[in-house]
Coordinates of C-alpha atoms and ligand atoms in Angstrom, one line a residue:
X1 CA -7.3 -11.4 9.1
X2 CA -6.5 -7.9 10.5
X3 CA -4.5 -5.2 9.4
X4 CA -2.7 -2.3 10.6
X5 CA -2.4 1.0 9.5
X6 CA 0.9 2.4 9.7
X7 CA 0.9 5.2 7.1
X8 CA -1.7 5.8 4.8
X9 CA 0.0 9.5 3.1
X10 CA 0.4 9.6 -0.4
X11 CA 3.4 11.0 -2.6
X12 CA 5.1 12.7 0.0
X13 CA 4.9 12.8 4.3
X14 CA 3.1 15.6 5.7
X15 CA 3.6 16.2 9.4
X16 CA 1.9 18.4 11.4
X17 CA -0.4 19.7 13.1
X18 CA -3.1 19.8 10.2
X19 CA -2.8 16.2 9.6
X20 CA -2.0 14.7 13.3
X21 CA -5.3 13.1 13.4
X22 CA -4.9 10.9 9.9
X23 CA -1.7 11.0 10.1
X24 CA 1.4 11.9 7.7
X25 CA 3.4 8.7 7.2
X26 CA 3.4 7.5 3.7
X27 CA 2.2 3.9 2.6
X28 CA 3.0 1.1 4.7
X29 CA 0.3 -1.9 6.3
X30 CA 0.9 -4.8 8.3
X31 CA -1.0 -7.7 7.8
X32 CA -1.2 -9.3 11.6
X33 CA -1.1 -12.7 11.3
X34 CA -0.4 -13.5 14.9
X35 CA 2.6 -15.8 14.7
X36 CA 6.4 -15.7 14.2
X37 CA 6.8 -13.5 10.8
X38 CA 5.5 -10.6 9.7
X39 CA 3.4 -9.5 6.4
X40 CA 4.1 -5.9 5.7
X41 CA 3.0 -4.2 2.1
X42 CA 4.9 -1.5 0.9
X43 CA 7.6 0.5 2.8
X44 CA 7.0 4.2 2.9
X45 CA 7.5 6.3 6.4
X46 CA 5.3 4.2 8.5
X47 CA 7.5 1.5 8.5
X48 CA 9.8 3.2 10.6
X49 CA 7.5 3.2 13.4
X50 CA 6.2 -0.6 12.9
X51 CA 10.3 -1.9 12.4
X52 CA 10.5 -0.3 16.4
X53 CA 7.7 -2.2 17.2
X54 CA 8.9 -5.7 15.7
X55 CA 12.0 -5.3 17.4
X56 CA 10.3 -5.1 20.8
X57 CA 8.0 -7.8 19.8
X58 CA 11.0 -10.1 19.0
X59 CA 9.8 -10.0 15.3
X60 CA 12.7 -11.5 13.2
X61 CA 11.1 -13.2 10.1
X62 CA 9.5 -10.4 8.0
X63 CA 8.3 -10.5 4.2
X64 CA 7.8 -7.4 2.6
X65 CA 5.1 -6.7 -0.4
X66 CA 5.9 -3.8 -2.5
X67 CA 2.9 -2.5 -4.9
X68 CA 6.0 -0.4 -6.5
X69 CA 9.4 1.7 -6.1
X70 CA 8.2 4.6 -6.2
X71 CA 10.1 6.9 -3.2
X72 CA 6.8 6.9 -0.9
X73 CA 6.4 3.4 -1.2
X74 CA 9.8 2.7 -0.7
X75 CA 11.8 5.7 1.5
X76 CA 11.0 4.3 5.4
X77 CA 13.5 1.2 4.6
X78 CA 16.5 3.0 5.1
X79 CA 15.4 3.4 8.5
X80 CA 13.3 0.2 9.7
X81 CA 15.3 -0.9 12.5
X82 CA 15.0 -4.7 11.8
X83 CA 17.3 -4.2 8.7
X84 CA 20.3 -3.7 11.9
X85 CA 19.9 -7.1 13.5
X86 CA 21.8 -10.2 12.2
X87 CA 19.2 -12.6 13.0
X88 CA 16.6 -11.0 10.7
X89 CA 15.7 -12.4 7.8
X90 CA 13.8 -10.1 5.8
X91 CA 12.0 -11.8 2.7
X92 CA 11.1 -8.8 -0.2
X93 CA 8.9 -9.2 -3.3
X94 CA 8.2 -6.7 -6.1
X95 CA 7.0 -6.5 -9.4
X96 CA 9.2 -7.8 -12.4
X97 CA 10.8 -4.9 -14.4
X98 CA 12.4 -5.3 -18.1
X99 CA 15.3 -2.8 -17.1
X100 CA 16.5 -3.9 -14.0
X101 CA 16.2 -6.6 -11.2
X102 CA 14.2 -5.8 -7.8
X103 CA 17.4 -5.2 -5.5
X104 CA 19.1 -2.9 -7.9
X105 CA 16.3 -0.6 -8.3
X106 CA 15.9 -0.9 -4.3
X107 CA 19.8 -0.4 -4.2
X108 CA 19.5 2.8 -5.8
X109 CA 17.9 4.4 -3.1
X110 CA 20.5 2.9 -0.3
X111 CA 23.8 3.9 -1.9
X112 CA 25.5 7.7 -2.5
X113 CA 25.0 10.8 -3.1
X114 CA 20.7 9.6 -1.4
X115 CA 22.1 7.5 1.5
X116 CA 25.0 7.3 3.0
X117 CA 25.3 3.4 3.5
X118 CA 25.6 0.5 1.2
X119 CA 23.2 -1.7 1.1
X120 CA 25.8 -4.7 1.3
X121 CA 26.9 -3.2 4.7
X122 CA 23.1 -4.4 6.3
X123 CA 23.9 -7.3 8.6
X124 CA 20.0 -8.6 8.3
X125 CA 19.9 -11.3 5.5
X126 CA 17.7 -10.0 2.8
X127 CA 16.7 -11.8 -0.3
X128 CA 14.6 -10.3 -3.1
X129 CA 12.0 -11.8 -5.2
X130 CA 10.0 -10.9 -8.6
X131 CA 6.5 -11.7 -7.2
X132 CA 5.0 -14.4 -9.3
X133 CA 1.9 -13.9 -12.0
X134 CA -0.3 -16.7 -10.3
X135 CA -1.7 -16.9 -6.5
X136 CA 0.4 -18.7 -3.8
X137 CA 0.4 -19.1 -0.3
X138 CA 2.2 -17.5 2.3
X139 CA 1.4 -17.5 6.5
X140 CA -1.9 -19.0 6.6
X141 CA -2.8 -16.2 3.4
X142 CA -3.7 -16.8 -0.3
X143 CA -2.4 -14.0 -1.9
X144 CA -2.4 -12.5 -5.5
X145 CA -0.5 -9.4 -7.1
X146 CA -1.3 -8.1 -10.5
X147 CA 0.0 -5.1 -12.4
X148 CA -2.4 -2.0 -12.4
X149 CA -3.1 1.4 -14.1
X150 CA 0.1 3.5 -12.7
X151 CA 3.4 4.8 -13.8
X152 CA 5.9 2.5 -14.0
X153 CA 5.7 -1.5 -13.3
X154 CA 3.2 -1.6 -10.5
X155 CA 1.1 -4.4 -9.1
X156 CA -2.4 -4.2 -6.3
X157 CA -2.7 -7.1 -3.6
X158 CA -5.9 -9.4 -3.1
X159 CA -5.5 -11.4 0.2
X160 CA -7.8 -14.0 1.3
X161 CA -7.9 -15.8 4.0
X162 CA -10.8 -17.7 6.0
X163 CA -13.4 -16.4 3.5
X164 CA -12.6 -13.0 4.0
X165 CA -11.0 -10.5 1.3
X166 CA -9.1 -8.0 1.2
X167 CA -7.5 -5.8 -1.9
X168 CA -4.7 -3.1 -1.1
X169 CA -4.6 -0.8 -4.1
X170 CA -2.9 2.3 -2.9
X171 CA -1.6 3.8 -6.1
X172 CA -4.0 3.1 -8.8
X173 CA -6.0 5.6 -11.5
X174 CA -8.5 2.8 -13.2
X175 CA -10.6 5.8 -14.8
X176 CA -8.1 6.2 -17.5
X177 CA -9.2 3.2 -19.1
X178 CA -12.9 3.3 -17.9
X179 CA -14.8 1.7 -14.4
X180 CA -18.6 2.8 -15.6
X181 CA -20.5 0.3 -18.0
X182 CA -17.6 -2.4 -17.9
X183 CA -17.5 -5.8 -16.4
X184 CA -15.3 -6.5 -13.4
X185 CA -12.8 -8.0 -16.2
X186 CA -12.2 -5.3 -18.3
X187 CA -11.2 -2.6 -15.3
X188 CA -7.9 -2.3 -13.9
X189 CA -7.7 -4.3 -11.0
X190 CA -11.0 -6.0 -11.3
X191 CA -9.0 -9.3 -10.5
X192 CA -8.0 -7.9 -7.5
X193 CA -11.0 -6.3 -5.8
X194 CA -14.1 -8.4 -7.5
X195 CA -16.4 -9.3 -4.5
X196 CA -13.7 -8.1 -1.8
X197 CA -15.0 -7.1 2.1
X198 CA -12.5 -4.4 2.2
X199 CA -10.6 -2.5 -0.6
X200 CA -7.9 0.0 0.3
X201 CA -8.3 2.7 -2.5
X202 CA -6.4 5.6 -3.6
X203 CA -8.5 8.5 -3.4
X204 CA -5.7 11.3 -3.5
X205 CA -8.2 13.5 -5.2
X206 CA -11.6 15.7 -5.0
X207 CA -13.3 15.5 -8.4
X208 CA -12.6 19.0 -9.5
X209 CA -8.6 18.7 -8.4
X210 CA -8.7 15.5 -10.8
X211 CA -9.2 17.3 -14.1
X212 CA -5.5 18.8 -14.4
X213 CA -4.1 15.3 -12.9
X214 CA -5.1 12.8 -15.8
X215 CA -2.5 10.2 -16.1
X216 CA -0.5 10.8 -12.7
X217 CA -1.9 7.9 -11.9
X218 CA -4.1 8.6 -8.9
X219 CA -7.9 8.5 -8.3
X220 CA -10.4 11.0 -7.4
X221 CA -13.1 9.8 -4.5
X222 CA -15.5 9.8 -7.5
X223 CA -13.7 7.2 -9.3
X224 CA -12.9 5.5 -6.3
X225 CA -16.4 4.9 -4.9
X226 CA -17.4 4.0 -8.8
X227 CA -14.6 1.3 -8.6
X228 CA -15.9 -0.2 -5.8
X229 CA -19.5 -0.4 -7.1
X230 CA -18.6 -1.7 -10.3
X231 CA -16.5 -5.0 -9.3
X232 CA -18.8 -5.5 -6.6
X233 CA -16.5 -5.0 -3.4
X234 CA -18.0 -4.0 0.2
X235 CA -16.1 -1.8 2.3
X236 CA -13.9 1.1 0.9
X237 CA -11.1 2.4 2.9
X238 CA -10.1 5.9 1.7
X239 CA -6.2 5.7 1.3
X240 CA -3.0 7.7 -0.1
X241 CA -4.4 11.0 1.2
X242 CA -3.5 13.9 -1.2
X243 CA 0.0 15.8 1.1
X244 CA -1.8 19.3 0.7
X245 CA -4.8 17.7 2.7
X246 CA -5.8 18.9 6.4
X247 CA -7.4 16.8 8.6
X248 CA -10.8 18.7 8.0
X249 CA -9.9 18.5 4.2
X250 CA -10.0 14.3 4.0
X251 CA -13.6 14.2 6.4
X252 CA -15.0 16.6 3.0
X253 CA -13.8 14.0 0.7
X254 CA -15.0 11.1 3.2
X255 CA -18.3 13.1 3.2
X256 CA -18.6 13.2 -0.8
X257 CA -17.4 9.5 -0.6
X258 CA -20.4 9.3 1.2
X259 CA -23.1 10.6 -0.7
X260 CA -21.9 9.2 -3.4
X261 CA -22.3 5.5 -1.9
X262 CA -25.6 3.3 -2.4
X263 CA -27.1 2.3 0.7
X264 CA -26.5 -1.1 -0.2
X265 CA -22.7 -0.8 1.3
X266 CA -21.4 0.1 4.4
X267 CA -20.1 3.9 4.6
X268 CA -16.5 5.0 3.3
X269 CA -13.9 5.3 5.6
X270 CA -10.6 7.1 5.6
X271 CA -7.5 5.3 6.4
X272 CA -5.9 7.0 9.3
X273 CA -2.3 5.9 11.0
X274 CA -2.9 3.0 14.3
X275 CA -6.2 2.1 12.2
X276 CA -6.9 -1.7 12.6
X277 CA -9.3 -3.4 9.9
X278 CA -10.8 -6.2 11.4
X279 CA -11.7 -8.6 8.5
X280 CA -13.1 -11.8 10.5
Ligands
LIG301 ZN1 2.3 6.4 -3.8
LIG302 ZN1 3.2 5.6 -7.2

């Protein structure tokens, strides 16, 4: 399995020249699978750069994994280019709401006075899908979504595939119902990330910037790093970089992620846009 990094930016882009080197694209990760579809979680900013490049690679069966609706996760649709073609089919799954079904709550964000086009008016066939509460398999991938600590309904991945795992958990604050001292069941996302090569973590904030954020439901590297010692889980892959961070800002918190990592894993490492996680 290998996966591309297409925007890794939490809340809100943030171009520039402070952030060219990580990049300022909000969420969005393609899961190469190296045949005729495409697996791509969440749809924030990045996707607009990876819907060019499945047009030139001739891409034209795509399934899209949203964590959650929130705007980052969700604003870069309105412009990924596939959504223009006729022969696309694009395949998208979301967590279940009470209030309203998947492709009205995206709808809201393709109609007047936030877009100017109708949704109805995309010649792409799309269908959307409530993703379902057990495993299934999809392109070669066992996959499994759960609902996590986080405003609103909002679920984490766990792929698997060829013995290798990986957990995409890019809006997530499990520290306000407790990592240390628990078992893997009792934290949010244990499920998810128990035992996993690779975790994708939020880790919007420094320690001392979490104390005024409870309950926004991000992490600080601190509770990140404790996350991924307490289910067990290899590599952690610093993701949904604070906007306000430079460049030199996220290598601080990758240094304090760091330190703050037993030498029994490998090192933390920031997500950064054009990344590709090799999971073979
Ligand atoms: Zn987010
Ligand atoms: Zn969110």
């Amino acid at each position: 399995m290998r996966l591309k990094i297409w925007g890794c930016r939490g809340s809100l882009p943030a171009p520039g020249p402070a952030t060219a080197e990580y990049g300022g694209n909000t969420s969005c990760v393609e899961v190469m699978l190296g045949g005729e579809a495409a697996l791509v979680l969440d749809a924030g900013t990045g996707i607009r750069a990876l819907g060019l490049d499945l047009v030139r690679r001739g891409t034209r069966q795509i399934h899209l994994f949203l964590t959650h609706l929130h705007l980052d996760h969700l604003e870069g649709l309105r412009f990924f280019a596939p959504l223009w073609d006729e022969q696309v089919t694009l395949e998208v799954w979301g967590p279940r709401s009470p209030v309203l079904g998947l492709r009205d709550r995206i709808l809201r964000a393709f109609s007047p006075p936030l877009f100017p086009l109708d949704f109805r008016d995309v010649p792409a066939r799309v269908t959307s899908h409530d993703l379902p509460g057990e495993p299934w398999r999809a392109g070669g991938l066992r996959l499994f979504a759960d609902l996590v600590l986080h405003p609103g309904p909002t679920v984490g991945f766990r792929l698997e595939t060829g013995g290798s795992s990986l957990a995409y958990l890019p809006d997530h604050e499990p520290a306000l119902a407790g990592i240390e001292g628990r078992s893997a069941d009792w934290i949010s996302a244990g499920a998810l990330a128990r035992g996993a090569d690779v975790v994708l973590h939020d880790a919007q904030y420094l320690d001392a910037e979490y104390g005024a954020r409870i309950g926004w439901g991000h992490s600080s590297v601190d509770a990140a790093v404790a996350f991924c010692a307490a289910v067990d889980a290899r590599r952690l892959v610093l993701f949904h970089h604070e906007p306000e961070r430079s460049d030199r800002g996220l290598e601080l918190l990758e240094a304090r992620a760091r330190e703050l990592t037993g030498p029994d894993r490998p090192p933390p490492v920031l997500a950064r846009e054009g990344m590709v996680i090799d999971l073979s």
